[in-house]
Amino acid sequence: MADQHDSTGNEPHAAGGSTATAPSIDFTTLVLSIREVALLALHMKDADDPEQLPPAPDYEAARTQIDMIDMLRDKTKGNLTPDEQRLVDSILYELRLAFIQARERRG
């Protein structure tokens, strides 16, 4: 049987046997994906299907995402590029502000 991996060692997508691969994952992608989850939990960003959103912002889920980014910042201190450090700092600021705004909106 022929090898089902492409030249990068990844298996092709199941649909139609395409050899398209997922985007590469790096520190920036990780932090941005955690940011997206936090914003969705706070209802600060529209989901693809709004009916899947909980009836109220999930503050605990948002806080967990913020804490994860904060932990990543602490654990990677001294190992980030200046751009990565600025990204983490700005995302933490953005999410903390969004958290406060979401709480104020709900009263």
PDB file of C-alpha atoms in Angstrom:
ATOM      1  CA  MET A   1       0.000   0.000   0.000  1.00  0.00           C
ATOM      2  CA  ALA A   2       1.283   3.476  -0.886  1.00  0.00           C
ATOM      3  CA  ASP A   3       2.406   5.848   1.865  1.00  0.00           C
ATOM      4  CA  GLN A   4      -0.501   8.213   2.694  1.00  0.00           C
ATOM      5  CA  HIS A   5       1.705  11.085   3.933  1.00  0.00           C
ATOM      6  CA  ASP A   6       2.634  14.187   1.986  1.00  0.00           C
ATOM      7  CA  SER A   7       6.146  15.592   1.678  1.00  0.00           C
ATOM      8  CA  THR A   8       5.866  17.252   5.111  1.00  0.00           C
ATOM      9  CA  GLY A   9       4.971  13.978   6.796  1.00  0.00           C
ATOM     10  CA  ASN A  10       1.358  15.026   7.322  1.00  0.00           C
ATOM     11  CA  GLU A  11      -1.584  12.896   6.335  1.00  0.00           C
ATOM     12  CA  PRO A  12      -3.805  14.387   3.635  1.00  0.00           C
ATOM     13  CA  HIS A  13      -7.210  15.767   4.604  1.00  0.00           C
ATOM     14  CA  ALA A  14      -9.899  13.116   4.701  1.00  0.00           C
ATOM     15  CA  ALA A  15     -12.233  15.021   2.380  1.00  0.00           C
ATOM     16  CA  GLY A  16     -11.256  14.263  -1.186  1.00  0.00           C
ATOM     17  CA  GLY A  17      -7.720  13.178  -0.332  1.00  0.00           C
ATOM     18  CA  SER A  18      -6.387  16.732  -0.599  1.00  0.00           C
ATOM     19  CA  THR A  19      -2.794  17.207   0.486  1.00  0.00           C
ATOM     20  CA  ALA A  20      -3.571  20.577   2.117  1.00  0.00           C
ATOM     21  CA  THR A  21      -1.963  20.834   5.538  1.00  0.00           C
ATOM     22  CA  ALA A  22      -2.938  22.789   8.619  1.00  0.00           C
ATOM     23  CA  PRO A  23      -1.166  26.098   9.180  1.00  0.00           C
ATOM     24  CA  SER A  24       2.001  25.913  11.230  1.00  0.00           C
ATOM     25  CA  ILE A  25       1.540  26.484  14.941  1.00  0.00           C
ATOM     26  CA  ASP A  26       3.842  28.923  16.679  1.00  0.00           C
ATOM     27  CA  PHE A  27       3.743  30.968  19.875  1.00  0.00           C
ATOM     28  CA  THR A  28       1.808  33.800  18.238  1.00  0.00           C
ATOM     29  CA  THR A  29      -0.828  31.429  16.863  1.00  0.00           C
ATOM     30  CA  LEU A  30      -1.227  29.824  20.291  1.00  0.00           C
ATOM     31  CA  VAL A  31      -1.692  33.145  22.078  1.00  0.00           C
ATOM     32  CA  LEU A  32      -4.106  34.435  19.429  1.00  0.00           C
ATOM     33  CA  SER A  33      -6.214  31.275  19.627  1.00  0.00           C
ATOM     34  CA  ILE A  34      -6.460  31.565  23.419  1.00  0.00           C
ATOM     35  CA  ARG A  35      -7.469  35.221  22.933  1.00  0.00           C
ATOM     36  CA  GLU A  36     -10.267  34.181  20.585  1.00  0.00           C
ATOM     37  CA  VAL A  37     -11.665  31.732  23.143  1.00  0.00           C
ATOM     38  CA  ALA A  38     -11.637  34.438  25.828  1.00  0.00           C
ATOM     39  CA  LEU A  39     -13.400  36.952  23.580  1.00  0.00           C
ATOM     40  CA  LEU A  40     -16.038  34.384  22.653  1.00  0.00           C
ATOM     41  CA  ALA A  41     -16.594  33.564  26.336  1.00  0.00           C
ATOM     42  CA  LEU A  42     -17.141  37.266  27.008  1.00  0.00           C
ATOM     43  CA  HIS A  43     -19.415  37.637  23.966  1.00  0.00           C
ATOM     44  CA  MET A  44     -17.029  40.279  22.658  1.00  0.00           C
ATOM     45  CA  LYS A  45     -16.749  38.463  19.339  1.00  0.00           C
ATOM     46  CA  ASP A  46     -19.444  36.834  17.239  1.00  0.00           C
ATOM     47  CA  ALA A  47     -19.346  33.061  16.968  1.00  0.00           C
ATOM     48  CA  ASP A  48     -20.058  31.309  13.673  1.00  0.00           C
ATOM     49  CA  ASP A  49     -23.337  30.107  15.207  1.00  0.00           C
ATOM     50  CA  PRO A  50     -24.693  32.618  17.759  1.00  0.00           C
ATOM     51  CA  GLU A  51     -27.212  30.047  18.991  1.00  0.00           C
ATOM     52  CA  GLN A  52     -24.312  28.065  20.453  1.00  0.00           C
ATOM     53  CA  LEU A  53     -23.313  30.910  22.764  1.00  0.00           C
ATOM     54  CA  PRO A  54     -24.338  30.536  26.407  1.00  0.00           C
ATOM     55  CA  PRO A  55     -27.102  32.913  27.578  1.00  0.00           C
ATOM     56  CA  ALA A  56     -24.616  35.003  29.580  1.00  0.00           C
ATOM     57  CA  PRO A  57     -20.886  35.612  29.287  1.00  0.00           C
ATOM     58  CA  ASP A  58     -18.843  32.839  30.846  1.00  0.00           C
ATOM     59  CA  TYR A  59     -16.597  34.880  33.114  1.00  0.00           C
ATOM     60  CA  GLU A  60     -14.866  31.837  34.579  1.00  0.00           C
ATOM     61  CA  ALA A  61     -13.920  30.524  31.132  1.00  0.00           C
ATOM     62  CA  ALA A  62     -12.674  33.967  30.111  1.00  0.00           C
ATOM     63  CA  ARG A  63     -10.674  34.314  33.345  1.00  0.00           C
ATOM     64  CA  THR A  64      -9.108  30.887  32.719  1.00  0.00           C
ATOM     65  CA  GLN A  65      -7.987  31.955  29.231  1.00  0.00           C
ATOM     66  CA  ILE A  66      -6.554  35.223  30.568  1.00  0.00           C
ATOM     67  CA  ASP A  67      -4.742  33.318  33.314  1.00  0.00           C
ATOM     68  CA  MET A  68      -3.313  30.893  30.735  1.00  0.00           C
ATOM     69  CA  ILE A  69      -1.828  33.737  28.707  1.00  0.00           C
ATOM     70  CA  ASP A  70      -0.492  35.304  31.901  1.00  0.00           C
ATOM     71  CA  MET A  71       1.105  31.973  32.861  1.00  0.00           C
ATOM     72  CA  LEU A  72       2.632  31.628  29.383  1.00  0.00           C
ATOM     73  CA  ARG A  73       4.091  35.135  29.748  1.00  0.00           C
ATOM     74  CA  ASP A  74       5.632  34.209  33.112  1.00  0.00           C
ATOM     75  CA  LYS A  75       6.988  30.846  31.916  1.00  0.00           C
ATOM     76  CA  THR A  76       8.501  32.306  28.747  1.00  0.00           C
ATOM     77  CA  LYS A  77      10.006  35.403  30.369  1.00  0.00           C
ATOM     78  CA  GLY A  78      13.341  36.152  28.720  1.00  0.00           C
ATOM     79  CA  ASN A  79      12.680  33.729  25.843  1.00  0.00           C
ATOM     80  CA  LEU A  80      10.260  35.782  23.753  1.00  0.00           C
ATOM     81  CA  THR A  81      11.169  38.059  20.897  1.00  0.00           C
ATOM     82  CA  PRO A  82      10.325  41.732  21.462  1.00  0.00           C
ATOM     83  CA  ASP A  83       7.362  41.375  19.085  1.00  0.00           C
ATOM     84  CA  GLU A  84       6.048  38.327  20.959  1.00  0.00           C
ATOM     85  CA  GLN A  85       6.410  40.131  24.286  1.00  0.00           C
ATOM     86  CA  ARG A  86       4.499  43.155  22.959  1.00  0.00           C
ATOM     87  CA  LEU A  87       1.798  40.848  21.584  1.00  0.00           C
ATOM     88  CA  VAL A  88       1.323  39.064  24.922  1.00  0.00           C
ATOM     89  CA  ASP A  89       1.297  42.320  26.871  1.00  0.00           C
ATOM     90  CA  SER A  90      -1.209  43.960  24.517  1.00  0.00           C
ATOM     91  CA  ILE A  91      -3.489  40.901  24.477  1.00  0.00           C
ATOM     92  CA  LEU A  92      -3.480  40.704  28.268  1.00  0.00           C
ATOM     93  CA  TYR A  93      -4.378  44.396  28.455  1.00  0.00           C
ATOM     94  CA  GLU A  94      -7.116  43.958  25.818  1.00  0.00           C
ATOM     95  CA  LEU A  95      -8.634  40.910  27.524  1.00  0.00           C
ATOM     96  CA  ARG A  96      -8.558  42.394  31.011  1.00  0.00           C
ATOM     97  CA  LEU A  97     -10.293  45.518  29.714  1.00  0.00           C
ATOM     98  CA  ALA A  98     -12.849  43.401  27.800  1.00  0.00           C
ATOM     99  CA  PHE A  99     -13.492  41.381  30.982  1.00  0.00           C
ATOM    100  CA  ILE A 100     -14.245  44.563  32.951  1.00  0.00           C
ATOM    101  CA  GLN A 101     -16.437  45.944  30.157  1.00  0.00           C
ATOM    102  CA  ALA A 102     -18.395  42.686  29.923  1.00  0.00           C
ATOM    103  CA  ARG A 103     -19.030  42.725  33.678  1.00  0.00           C
ATOM    104  CA  GLU A 104     -20.167  46.368  33.537  1.00  0.00           C
ATOM    105  CA  ARG A 105     -22.531  45.647  30.618  1.00  0.00           C
ATOM    106  CA  ARG A 106     -24.277  42.904  32.586  1.00  0.00           C
ATOM    107  CA  GLY A 107     -24.557  45.077  35.667  1.00  0.00           C
TER     108      GLY A 107
END
